[in-house]
Coordinates of C-alpha atoms and ligand atoms in Angstrom, one line a residue:
M21 CA -13.5 16.6 -12.1
L22 CA -12.8 13.3 -13.7
A23 CA -15.6 11.3 -14.8
M24 CA -15.3 7.7 -14.5
L25 CA -17.3 5.7 -17.2
F26 CA -18.1 2.4 -17.0
L27 CA -18.6 -0.1 -19.1
T28 CA -19.3 -4.4 -19.4
F29 CA -16.5 -6.3 -21.3
F30 CA -16.6 -10.2 -22.3
V31 CA -13.6 -12.6 -21.4
G32 CA -13.1 -15.0 -23.1
C33 CA -16.7 -15.1 -24.4
T34 CA -18.3 -17.3 -21.6
H35 CA -18.9 -14.6 -18.5
R36 CA -19.4 -11.3 -18.1
V37 CA -17.2 -9.0 -16.7
N38 CA -17.9 -5.5 -15.6
I39 CA -14.2 -3.5 -15.9
V40 CA -13.9 0.1 -15.0
A41 CA -13.4 2.6 -18.0
P42 CA -10.0 4.8 -18.1
A43 CA -10.8 8.7 -17.0
E44 CA -12.1 10.4 -19.1
N45 CA -9.4 12.4 -21.9
M46 CA -6.6 9.6 -20.4
G47 CA -7.8 6.8 -22.2
R48 CA -6.4 3.2 -21.8
P49 CA -2.7 3.4 -23.1
K50 CA -2.0 5.6 -20.2
Y51 CA -2.9 2.6 -18.1
E52 CA -1.2 0.0 -20.0
A53 CA 1.7 -0.8 -22.1
F54 CA 3.8 -3.4 -23.1
A55 CA 7.9 -3.3 -23.2
K56 CA 10.7 -5.4 -24.1
N57 CA 12.9 -4.3 -21.4
S58 CA 11.9 -2.4 -18.9
M59 CA 8.5 -1.7 -17.3
V60 CA 7.4 1.0 -14.5
T61 CA 3.8 1.0 -12.9
S62 CA 3.5 3.2 -10.8
Q63 CA 1.0 6.3 -8.8
G64 CA 2.8 9.5 -10.5
E65 CA 3.3 10.2 -14.1
A66 CA 6.9 11.7 -13.3
T67 CA 7.9 8.9 -11.4
S68 CA 7.3 6.5 -14.0
R69 CA 9.4 8.3 -16.7
A70 CA 12.0 9.4 -14.0
A71 CA 12.5 5.4 -12.9
L72 CA 12.7 5.0 -16.8
S73 CA 14.9 7.2 -17.0
T74 CA 17.7 5.8 -14.4
I75 CA 17.5 2.5 -16.3
A76 CA 17.8 4.2 -19.7
K77 CA 21.2 5.8 -18.1
G78 CA 22.7 2.9 -17.3
G79 CA 21.5 2.3 -13.6
N80 CA 19.8 -1.1 -12.6
I81 CA 16.3 -1.9 -10.9
I82 CA 17.2 -0.9 -7.0
D83 CA 18.4 2.3 -8.7
A84 CA 15.3 2.7 -10.5
F85 CA 13.3 2.2 -6.9
V86 CA 15.6 4.5 -5.2
T87 CA 14.7 7.0 -8.0
A88 CA 11.1 5.8 -8.2
S89 CA 10.6 6.1 -4.5
F90 CA 12.3 9.8 -3.9
T91 CA 10.6 11.1 -6.9
I92 CA 6.8 9.7 -5.7
S93 CA 7.4 11.1 -2.2
V94 CA 7.6 14.5 -3.9
E95 CA 4.4 14.0 -6.6
R96 CA 2.4 12.2 -3.8
P97 CA 3.0 14.6 -0.5
H98 CA -0.3 13.8 0.5
S99 CA 0.2 9.7 0.4
T100 CA 4.4 8.8 1.6
G101 CA 6.9 10.7 1.5
I102 CA 10.3 11.0 3.3
G103 CA 8.5 11.7 6.8
G104 CA 7.2 8.0 6.5
G105 CA 8.0 4.2 5.7
G106 CA 7.3 1.3 3.6
F107 CA 8.3 -2.2 2.4
L108 CA 10.4 -3.6 -0.6
L109 CA 9.6 -7.1 -2.4
Y110 CA 12.8 -7.9 -4.8
F111 CA 12.8 -10.6 -7.3
N112 CA 17.1 -11.2 -8.2
T113 CA 17.3 -13.4 -11.0
V114 CA 21.2 -13.5 -10.1
D115 CA 21.0 -15.4 -6.9
K116 CA 17.0 -16.1 -8.4
K117 CA 16.0 -14.9 -4.4
V118 CA 13.2 -12.9 -3.2
Y119 CA 14.3 -10.4 -0.8
A120 CA 12.1 -8.6 1.4
F121 CA 13.0 -5.1 3.4
D122 CA 11.0 -3.5 5.9
F123 CA 11.5 0.3 6.5
R124 CA 8.7 0.9 8.8
E125 CA 8.1 3.8 10.9
I126 CA 8.9 2.6 14.6
A127 CA 7.0 3.7 18.0
P128 CA 9.7 6.4 20.0
V129 CA 11.3 5.1 23.0
L130 CA 8.9 7.1 25.0
A131 CA 5.4 5.4 23.5
T132 CA 3.1 3.4 26.0
S133 CA 0.4 1.2 25.7
D134 CA -1.9 3.5 26.7
M135 CA -0.6 6.6 25.4
F136 CA -4.0 7.0 23.5
L137 CA -6.2 6.2 26.2
T138 CA -7.9 8.2 28.7
E139 CA -7.8 7.7 32.2
D140 CA -11.0 5.6 32.1
G141 CA -9.2 3.8 29.8
K142 CA -11.4 5.0 26.7
T143 CA -9.7 5.6 23.1
Q144 CA -8.9 8.6 21.2
P145 CA -9.0 8.4 17.6
L146 CA -7.8 11.4 16.5
L147 CA -5.3 11.6 19.1
S148 CA -3.3 9.1 16.5
Q149 CA -4.2 10.5 13.3
E150 CA -3.3 13.6 13.5
G151 CA -0.7 16.3 15.4
V152 CA 2.5 15.3 17.0
F153 CA 1.7 11.8 18.8
A154 CA 0.3 10.1 16.1
V155 CA 4.2 10.2 14.6
A156 CA 6.2 7.3 14.5
T157 CA 10.2 7.4 13.1
P158 CA 10.2 7.3 10.1
G159 CA 11.9 4.6 7.8
L160 CA 12.2 5.3 4.2
V161 CA 15.7 7.3 3.9
A162 CA 17.4 4.2 6.0
G163 CA 15.9 1.9 3.8
L164 CA 16.2 3.4 1.0
Y165 CA 19.9 4.2 1.7
D166 CA 20.6 0.9 2.8
I167 CA 19.3 -1.1 -0.1
H168 CA 21.2 1.0 -2.3
R169 CA 24.7 0.3 -0.5
R170 CA 23.7 -3.1 -1.3
F171 CA 22.5 -3.3 -4.6
G172 CA 22.5 -0.5 -6.7
K173 CA 25.1 0.6 -9.0
L174 CA 24.5 4.6 -10.1
P175 CA 26.1 7.1 -7.6
W176 CA 23.6 7.9 -5.0
K177 CA 23.6 11.1 -5.4
D178 CA 22.7 10.9 -9.6
I179 CA 19.7 9.1 -8.9
I180 CA 18.1 11.5 -6.3
Q181 CA 18.4 14.2 -8.8
P182 CA 14.8 13.4 -10.7
A183 CA 13.1 14.2 -7.5
I184 CA 15.1 17.2 -6.9
D185 CA 13.9 18.2 -10.1
L186 CA 10.4 17.8 -9.6
A187 CA 10.2 19.3 -5.9
R188 CA 12.0 22.9 -7.2
N189 CA 10.3 23.3 -10.9
G190 CA 7.1 22.0 -9.8
F191 CA 4.6 19.7 -11.5
P192 CA 0.7 21.4 -12.0
L193 CA -1.8 20.4 -9.3
Y194 CA -4.0 17.1 -9.8
E195 CA -7.4 16.1 -8.6
Q196 CA -6.2 13.2 -6.4
L197 CA -3.8 15.4 -4.8
Y198 CA -6.6 18.4 -4.8
I199 CA -9.1 16.4 -3.1
A200 CA -6.8 15.4 -0.1
L201 CA -5.7 19.4 0.2
Q202 CA -9.6 20.1 1.0
D203 CA -10.0 17.4 3.0
R204 CA -6.9 18.5 5.3
K205 CA -6.5 22.5 4.7
H206 CA -7.8 22.8 8.4
I207 CA -4.3 21.4 9.8
L208 CA -2.4 22.6 7.2
S209 CA -3.8 26.0 7.0
V210 CA -2.2 26.5 10.5
D211 CA 1.2 25.4 9.8
P212 CA 3.4 28.4 7.9
E213 CA 5.1 26.0 6.2
A214 CA 2.0 23.8 4.7
K215 CA 0.1 26.5 4.2
S216 CA 3.0 28.5 1.9
T217 CA 3.9 25.5 0.0
F218 CA 0.1 24.0 -0.5
L219 CA -2.6 26.9 0.2
L220 CA -3.3 30.3 -1.1
N221 CA -2.8 33.1 1.7
D222 CA -6.9 32.9 2.4
G223 CA -6.1 29.0 3.4
S224 CA -8.0 27.8 0.4
V225 CA -6.7 25.3 -1.7
P226 CA -5.5 26.9 -5.6
K227 CA -6.8 25.9 -8.1
M228 CA -6.1 22.5 -10.1
G229 CA -3.3 23.1 -12.4
T230 CA -1.5 25.5 -10.6
L231 CA 2.1 24.3 -10.4
V232 CA 3.0 22.6 -6.8
V233 CA 6.6 23.7 -5.7
Q234 CA 8.9 22.3 -2.4
E235 CA 11.4 24.4 -2.2
N236 CA 12.8 23.1 1.1
L237 CA 11.9 19.6 0.5
A238 CA 14.1 20.2 -2.5
K239 CA 16.9 21.2 -0.2
T240 CA 16.6 18.8 2.1
L241 CA 16.8 15.9 -0.8
E242 CA 20.2 18.0 -1.8
L243 CA 21.6 17.3 1.6
I244 CA 20.5 13.5 1.8
A245 CA 21.9 13.2 -1.8
L246 CA 25.4 14.5 -0.8
Q247 CA 25.3 13.1 2.6
G248 CA 24.0 9.6 2.6
K249 CA 21.1 8.8 5.3
Q250 CA 22.3 10.8 8.1
A251 CA 21.3 13.9 6.4
F252 CA 17.9 13.1 7.8
Y253 CA 18.4 11.0 10.9
K254 CA 21.2 13.0 12.2
G255 CA 22.1 17.4 11.9
K256 CA 19.5 19.9 11.5
V257 CA 17.2 17.9 9.8
A258 CA 16.4 15.6 12.3
D259 CA 16.9 19.1 14.8
A260 CA 14.0 20.2 12.9
I261 CA 12.0 17.1 12.8
V262 CA 12.2 16.7 16.7
K263 CA 11.5 20.2 17.2
A264 CA 8.7 20.1 15.4
V265 CA 7.1 17.1 17.5
R266 CA 8.8 18.2 21.3
S267 CA 7.5 21.8 20.4
K268 CA 4.1 20.3 20.8
R269 CA 4.8 18.2 23.8
G270 CA 5.0 15.3 21.6
I271 CA 7.5 12.4 22.5
L272 CA 9.9 11.9 19.0
T273 CA 13.2 12.1 20.2
L274 CA 16.6 12.8 18.4
K275 CA 17.9 9.5 20.0
D276 CA 14.9 7.5 17.9
L277 CA 16.2 8.6 14.5
R278 CA 19.7 8.3 15.1
D279 CA 18.5 4.6 16.4
Y280 CA 16.6 3.9 13.7
R281 CA 17.4 0.7 11.8
M282 CA 16.1 -1.2 8.5
K283 CA 15.3 -4.5 8.4
E284 CA 15.7 -7.5 6.2
R285 CA 12.9 -10.2 6.3
L286 CA 12.2 -13.3 4.7
P287 CA 9.4 -13.4 2.7
V288 CA 6.4 -15.4 3.3
S289 CA 6.0 -17.6 0.5
A290 CA 3.7 -20.5 -0.7
A291 CA 2.8 -22.8 -3.8
Y292 CA -0.2 -21.4 -5.9
K293 CA -1.3 -22.9 -9.0
G294 CA 1.8 -23.7 -10.4
L295 CA 3.0 -20.3 -9.2
K296 CA 5.2 -19.2 -6.2
I297 CA 3.9 -16.5 -4.4
F298 CA 6.0 -14.0 -2.4
S299 CA 5.2 -11.0 -0.2
M300 CA 5.3 -9.2 2.8
P301 CA 5.6 -10.8 6.1
P302 CA 4.7 -9.0 9.8
P303 CA 4.7 -6.4 10.4
S304 CA 2.6 -6.6 7.8
S305 CA -0.4 -8.6 8.0
G306 CA -0.6 -8.6 4.1
G307 CA 1.5 -11.3 2.6
I308 CA 0.1 -14.0 5.1
H309 CA -3.6 -12.7 4.5
V310 CA -3.5 -12.7 0.3
I311 CA -1.8 -15.8 0.4
Q312 CA -4.9 -17.4 3.2
I313 CA -7.1 -16.0 0.6
L314 CA -5.9 -17.6 -2.6
K315 CA -4.6 -20.7 -0.8
M316 CA -8.6 -21.4 1.0
L317 CA -10.2 -20.5 -2.8
E318 CA -7.7 -22.9 -4.4
P319 CA -9.5 -26.2 -3.7
H320 CA -13.0 -25.1 -5.2
N321 CA -13.4 -24.6 -8.8
L322 CA -13.8 -20.8 -9.0
K323 CA -12.8 -20.4 -12.8
A324 CA -15.9 -23.1 -13.6
M325 CA -18.2 -20.8 -11.5
G326 CA -16.7 -17.6 -13.8
P327 CA -15.7 -14.7 -12.9
Q328 CA -18.3 -12.2 -10.7
S329 CA -20.7 -15.1 -11.0
T330 CA -22.9 -15.4 -7.2
D331 CA -20.7 -18.3 -6.2
A332 CA -17.6 -17.2 -6.7
V333 CA -18.3 -14.1 -5.4
H334 CA -19.8 -15.7 -2.4
L335 CA -16.6 -17.8 -1.6
T336 CA -14.4 -14.9 -2.0
A337 CA -15.6 -12.9 0.2
N338 CA -15.6 -15.8 2.7
S339 CA -12.0 -16.4 2.4
M340 CA -11.5 -12.8 3.1
Q341 CA -14.1 -12.9 6.2
R342 CA -11.7 -15.6 7.8
A343 CA -8.6 -14.2 7.3
F344 CA -9.3 -10.9 8.8
V345 CA -10.2 -13.1 12.3
D346 CA -6.7 -14.5 12.5
R347 CA -5.5 -10.8 11.5
A348 CA -7.1 -9.3 14.8
T349 CA -5.9 -12.0 16.6
Y350 CA -2.6 -12.8 15.9
L351 CA -0.7 -10.1 14.0
G352 CA 1.5 -7.6 15.3
D353 CA 5.4 -6.9 15.2
P354 CA 7.7 -10.8 15.2
D355 CA 10.6 -8.9 16.9
F356 CA 7.9 -7.8 20.7
N357 CA 5.4 -10.9 20.1
H358 CA 5.1 -14.2 18.5
V359 CA 3.4 -14.3 15.2
P360 CA 2.8 -17.7 14.5
V361 CA 3.4 -17.2 10.5
K362 CA 4.1 -21.0 9.4
E363 CA 0.9 -22.7 11.5
L364 CA -1.1 -19.7 9.3
L365 CA 0.4 -20.7 6.6
S366 CA 0.4 -24.3 6.7
S367 CA -1.6 -26.7 4.3
K368 CA -3.3 -28.3 7.1
Y369 CA -4.4 -25.1 8.7
L370 CA -5.6 -23.9 5.2
E371 CA -7.4 -26.7 4.4
K372 CA -9.3 -26.6 7.8
L373 CA -10.2 -23.1 7.0
S374 CA -11.3 -24.0 3.6
K375 CA -13.4 -26.9 4.5
E376 CA -15.0 -24.6 7.1
I377 CA -15.8 -22.0 4.8
D378 CA -20.1 -22.6 4.1
T379 CA -20.5 -22.8 0.3
K380 CA -24.1 -21.5 0.3
K381 CA -24.5 -19.4 3.5
A382 CA -22.1 -15.8 4.5
L383 CA -20.1 -16.4 7.8
R384 CA -21.1 -15.0 11.0
A385 CA -23.3 -12.6 9.6
D386 CA -26.1 -12.5 11.7
T387 CA -23.4 -13.0 15.0
L388 CA -22.1 -9.7 14.4
K389 CA -22.9 -6.0 14.2
P390 CA -21.8 -3.7 11.0
I391 CA -19.6 -0.8 12.5
A392 CA -19.3 2.3 10.3
L393 CA -15.7 3.2 9.0
P394 CA -14.5 6.6 10.0
Y395 CA -12.9 7.8 7.1
E396 CA -11.7 6.6 3.8
S397 CA -9.1 7.5 1.5
S398 CA -6.8 6.8 -1.1
D399 CA -3.5 7.6 0.2
T400 CA -0.3 5.7 0.5
T401 CA 1.4 4.8 -3.0
H402 CA 2.5 1.6 -4.8
F403 CA 4.8 1.3 -7.9
S404 CA 6.6 -2.2 -9.6
I405 CA 9.3 -1.9 -11.8
A406 CA 11.0 -4.8 -13.9
D407 CA 13.8 -5.1 -15.8
K408 CA 15.4 -6.2 -19.2
D409 CA 17.1 -9.3 -17.4
G410 CA 14.4 -10.3 -15.6
N411 CA 14.5 -8.6 -11.8
M412 CA 11.1 -7.2 -10.5
V413 CA 10.4 -4.7 -7.3
A414 CA 7.3 -4.4 -5.7
S415 CA 7.3 -1.4 -3.4
T416 CA 4.7 -0.1 -1.1
Q417 CA 5.4 3.4 0.6
T418 CA 3.3 5.5 3.0
I419 CA 3.0 8.5 5.4
N420 CA -0.4 6.5 6.1
G421 CA -3.6 9.6 5.8
W422 CA -3.9 11.8 3.8
F423 CA -0.8 14.8 4.7
G424 CA 0.0 12.1 7.3
S425 CA -0.4 13.8 11.1
G426 CA -0.3 17.5 8.8
V427 CA 3.3 17.9 11.0
I428 CA 5.7 19.6 9.0
A429 CA 9.4 19.9 10.1
Q430 CA 9.9 23.5 9.2
G431 CA 12.6 24.3 6.8
T432 CA 12.6 20.9 5.5
G433 CA 9.5 20.4 3.9
I434 CA 9.1 16.6 5.4
I435 CA 5.1 15.7 6.5
L436 CA 5.7 13.7 9.5
N437 CA 3.8 10.4 9.0
N438 CA 0.5 9.3 11.2
E439 CA 1.6 5.5 11.5
M440 CA 1.3 5.4 15.0
D441 CA -2.9 5.1 14.5
D442 CA -2.0 1.5 12.9
F443 CA -1.5 0.1 16.7
A444 CA -4.5 -0.9 18.4
Q445 CA -5.0 2.1 20.8
K446 CA -6.5 -1.2 23.1
V447 CA -7.7 -4.5 22.6
G448 CA -10.3 -4.8 20.3
A449 CA -10.3 -1.5 19.4
Q450 CA -10.4 0.1 15.2
N451 CA -8.1 1.9 13.5
L452 CA -8.5 4.6 10.7
F453 CA -9.2 1.5 8.2
G454 CA -11.7 -0.5 10.4
A455 CA -8.7 -2.6 11.5
V456 CA -9.5 -4.2 14.8
G457 CA -6.1 -4.8 16.7
G458 CA -5.4 -7.3 19.4
N459 CA -2.8 -8.0 21.9
N460 CA 0.3 -8.3 19.7
N461 CA 0.0 -5.0 18.0
L462 CA -0.8 -2.8 21.2
V463 CA 1.8 0.5 20.9
E464 CA 5.5 -0.6 22.7
P465 CA 8.4 1.1 22.2
K466 CA 10.3 0.9 18.9
K467 CA 7.8 -1.4 17.8
R468 CA 6.7 -1.2 14.5
P469 CA 2.4 -1.0 13.9
L470 CA 1.1 -3.8 12.3
S471 CA 0.6 -2.8 8.1
S472 CA -1.4 -4.2 5.2
M473 CA 0.8 -3.1 2.8
S474 CA 1.2 -6.6 0.3
P475 CA 4.1 -5.9 -2.0
T476 CA 3.9 -9.3 -4.0
I477 CA 6.1 -11.1 -6.5
I478 CA 5.0 -13.9 -8.2
T479 CA 7.7 -16.5 -9.7
K480 CA 7.0 -19.5 -12.0
D481 CA 9.5 -22.2 -12.4
E482 CA 12.4 -19.4 -10.4
K483 CA 11.2 -17.2 -13.7
P484 CA 9.7 -13.7 -13.4
F485 CA 5.9 -13.6 -13.9
M486 CA 4.1 -10.8 -11.6
A487 CA 4.7 -8.3 -9.5
L488 CA 1.9 -5.8 -7.7
G489 CA 0.8 -4.0 -4.8
S490 CA -1.7 -1.1 -3.9
P491 CA -2.4 1.7 -1.7
S492 CA -5.7 1.6 0.8
G493 CA -4.9 0.1 4.0
T494 CA -7.2 -3.4 4.6
R495 CA -8.3 -3.5 1.0
I496 CA -4.9 -3.3 0.0
I497 CA -5.2 -7.2 1.1
T498 CA -8.5 -8.0 -0.9
C499 CA -7.6 -6.0 -3.9
V500 CA -3.8 -7.6 -4.6
A501 CA -5.7 -11.1 -3.7
Q502 CA -8.1 -10.6 -6.4
T503 CA -6.3 -9.1 -9.2
I504 CA -4.5 -12.7 -8.6
L505 CA -7.2 -14.5 -8.9
N506 CA -8.5 -12.7 -12.0
S507 CA -5.3 -12.9 -13.9
V508 CA -4.6 -16.9 -12.4
E509 CA -7.4 -18.5 -11.7
F510 CA -9.5 -16.7 -14.5
D511 CA -7.0 -16.4 -17.2
M512 CA -8.3 -12.7 -17.6
P513 CA -6.0 -10.4 -19.2
L514 CA -3.4 -8.2 -17.3
Y515 CA -5.6 -5.0 -18.0
E516 CA -8.9 -6.3 -17.1
S517 CA -7.4 -8.3 -13.8
V518 CA -7.2 -4.9 -12.4
A519 CA -10.0 -2.8 -14.0
A520 CA -12.8 -5.4 -12.7
T521 CA -15.0 -5.1 -10.3
R522 CA -13.5 -5.4 -6.8
I523 CA -15.1 -6.3 -3.3
H524 CA -14.0 -6.3 0.0
Q525 CA -15.1 -8.4 3.2
Q526 CA -12.9 -7.5 6.1
W527 CA -14.8 -9.2 8.8
Q528 CA -15.5 -5.9 10.9
P529 CA -17.6 -4.4 10.3
D530 CA -19.6 -7.3 9.0
L531 CA -20.3 -5.7 5.2
L532 CA -19.6 -7.1 1.9
K533 CA -18.3 -4.1 0.0
I534 CA -19.0 -3.7 -3.5
E535 CA -17.0 -1.1 -5.9
A536 CA -18.4 0.2 -9.3
P537 CA -19.3 -0.3 -11.8
Y538 CA -20.8 -3.5 -9.3
L539 CA -21.6 -6.7 -10.3
S540 CA -25.0 -7.6 -12.2
S541 CA -28.2 -7.1 -9.9
H542 CA -29.0 -10.6 -10.0
V543 CA -25.8 -11.3 -8.6
E544 CA -26.4 -8.7 -5.8
K545 CA -29.8 -9.9 -4.9
A546 CA -28.0 -13.7 -4.7
L547 CA -25.8 -12.6 -2.7
K548 CA -28.0 -10.7 0.0
E549 CA -30.0 -14.0 -0.3
R550 CA -27.3 -15.9 1.6
G551 CA -26.5 -13.5 3.9
H552 CA -24.6 -11.0 2.8
N553 CA -24.7 -7.5 3.5
V554 CA -24.1 -5.7 0.9
V555 CA -23.0 -2.2 0.5
H556 CA -22.0 -0.3 -2.6
E557 CA -18.6 2.0 -1.5
K558 CA -15.3 3.0 -3.0
L559 CA -12.6 0.9 -1.6
G560 CA -9.7 3.1 -3.2
C561 CA -7.4 0.5 -3.7
S562 CA -4.9 1.2 -7.0
I563 CA -3.2 -1.6 -8.3
Q564 CA -0.1 -0.9 -9.6
A565 CA 0.9 -4.6 -11.7
I566 CA 3.2 -5.8 -14.1
K567 CA 3.0 -9.9 -16.1
R568 CA 5.5 -11.5 -18.0
E569 CA 3.7 -12.7 -20.8
N570 CA 5.1 -13.6 -24.2
N571 CA 8.3 -12.5 -24.0
Q572 CA 7.3 -9.1 -22.9
W573 CA 6.2 -7.3 -19.9
T574 CA 2.6 -6.4 -19.8
G575 CA 2.4 -3.1 -17.3
V576 CA -0.7 -1.9 -15.9
S577 CA -1.8 1.3 -13.7
D578 CA -5.0 1.2 -12.2
P579 CA -7.3 3.1 -14.5
R580 CA -9.2 4.5 -11.1
G581 CA -6.0 6.3 -10.4
E582 CA -3.9 8.9 -11.9
G583 CA -1.0 7.0 -12.8
L584 CA 1.1 5.8 -15.7
A585 CA 2.4 2.2 -17.3
L586 CA 5.6 2.9 -19.1
G587 CA 8.4 0.8 -20.9
N588 CA 10.7 0.8 -23.2
Ligands
DON630 O1 0.4 0.6 6.9 C1 -0.5 0.5 6.4 O2 -1.8 -0.9 6.3 C2 -1.3 1.6 6.6 N1 -0.6 2.9 7.0 C3 -1.5 1.6 5.0 C4 -2.4 3.5 4.7 C5 -2.9 3.4 3.5 O3 -3.4 2.5 2.6 C6 -3.6 4.0 3.0 N2 -4.4 4.1 2.2 N3 -5.6 4.1 1.5

C-alpha cells in the first residue's frame, strides 16, 4: 500500500502552504518534469511513454493524443476505455484557435425520461449505475477517428500499436486498479470474460504486481487499427456490444451505434488576469463553472489574504457553492434544452454573483441539510500534452464509475460505460457524485448526459500558457479552478499548485470538504465559526497539468496518483 507523507511547504516565504508529498518510493521526479520540446502528463506511466514515442516517431500532437487515448484505455481499464467517451480541448498554434470536441456518450433511442423510476415515481440509483440500463452509446472511438482524420499526420494504425502491445503483453497490477477490482469484483466475477481477464479462478483479486493481459481487447484494437471507426460501430464488435446489452433486456441497438456522431463545439472562454481561459462547454458543466468560480473571485484580492488563509478559503468555498446552484438549475445538453451559456458567463451576472458572496458568513449553511454521498471513487482519466511548436491538448475521458456498468461485450474486451447515471433520474435527484440534476438534464433519446469534465487550456497573448484537467466527478470543477488559482493568483510553482491542500463545496450536500494534508487547525476553526460544515474527505482528483514558463514546459502529474510527467 502506498503511504502518503504530508509536509508543510513555504511559498514565497510569506504564507505557509500545506502540500501533499509524493507517494513513498516514487519521489517527486516521477510527478514533475521540465523539457524544451514536448511534455506529457497522464495517469499512466505506459501512456506518457507511448504518447511521447509517437511524437519521437514524427507524429504531431493529435497523433500523440490518439496514442495516449487508446493506451490509457488499456492501462486504466477501470477508469476509461473504448466503451466510454470524453472531451478534447486543442490549442492549435497555426490558426491560434482552441478547438473543443465532444465525443460524449449519448442515450439510446429507446431511452425515456422515466426509465429509472419505479411506478410510483421513486428513483432507483443502482439501475443507472450497474448493468445494461446504465449503458449509453459509446463515443470515444468515433471521436478519436474523426479528430485524427482532420488533424493527424501519422497513419492511424501506427499510432494505435502501443495500446495493442500493452494489452497483449500486459502490465503489472498497480494499486488503484487493485482497489477498483476489490470494489467491483462482485460484478466482474459473474461475467466469464471479465473474470478470466481480471480475477483469479475463485473470483478473488490477484496480488499486486500480477501481469494484467487483455488479449481480447488487443484483438479489438487491431481491428480498429485496420478498419477505422466502423470496426467498432458496425460488424462483429457492434454485434457483440448489442448482444451483451439486449440479452439482459437492455435498450442499446445497432442503430444507436451506427448513428453515433462526434460533435465539434465552441469552447467557453473568459479573460482572467491577463490570460484567456478556454474550457469545455455544455454538455459539460465543467468549463462554465471553472470560469464562474475564478471570475467571482477575481475582484477580491486573494493574493493579499494568502493561500490557505481563512478569508481566501472562505471566499473560494462560497464561489464554488454558488456555481453549483447554477449547475443544478440550468445545465444540460444544449442540443435538447436551452442552456444560457452567455448569460451565465456575462460580466454583469458574474459581478452580481461576486457581490452576493458574503465575505464573512458561509452561504445558505443553515437552510440546507447535508446529504451524504453514496460512493466515492477516483475513476475517469485526464492527460495533457504539449509539443515543441506550442500546440497543447487537454483531454478527459471516462466510462464513469469504476469498470462502468460492469457489462462486457463478450469476446471484445470492451467494458461498457455507466454514463446514463450522469442524467437526473428526476428533477432534484442526485447522481453517483451527489450532483443535483434539473429539468435540462432529464433522460431523452440521443441526449448527452451532463458532465463535470473540465479539460482546460489557457493562453497568454495567443501563446500557450497552461493545459490541465482531472478525473473525479463534480470535484473536477473545483480541483481545476483551485489549480489555476494557486498558479495564477497565488503565483505558486506548478508542482505546489497541484500538490496543495484542496477544498470542495458543491452546494448540496452543504459540506466544506477538505482533503489531506488539510488546512491549519486555526483556519479550520475560523471556517467553522463562519458557518462552514467542515469535513475531512478524499476528493479523488488527479490533476495532470502542463505550463509554459522560462521558454520550456513544466509538467506535473498529481502526486496523489500513479501517473507520470515526461518530457523531452
Ligand atoms: O462526466 C462526468 O462528469 C462523470 N461521468 C465523470 C466521472 C468521474 O470523473 C469519475 N471519477 N471519479
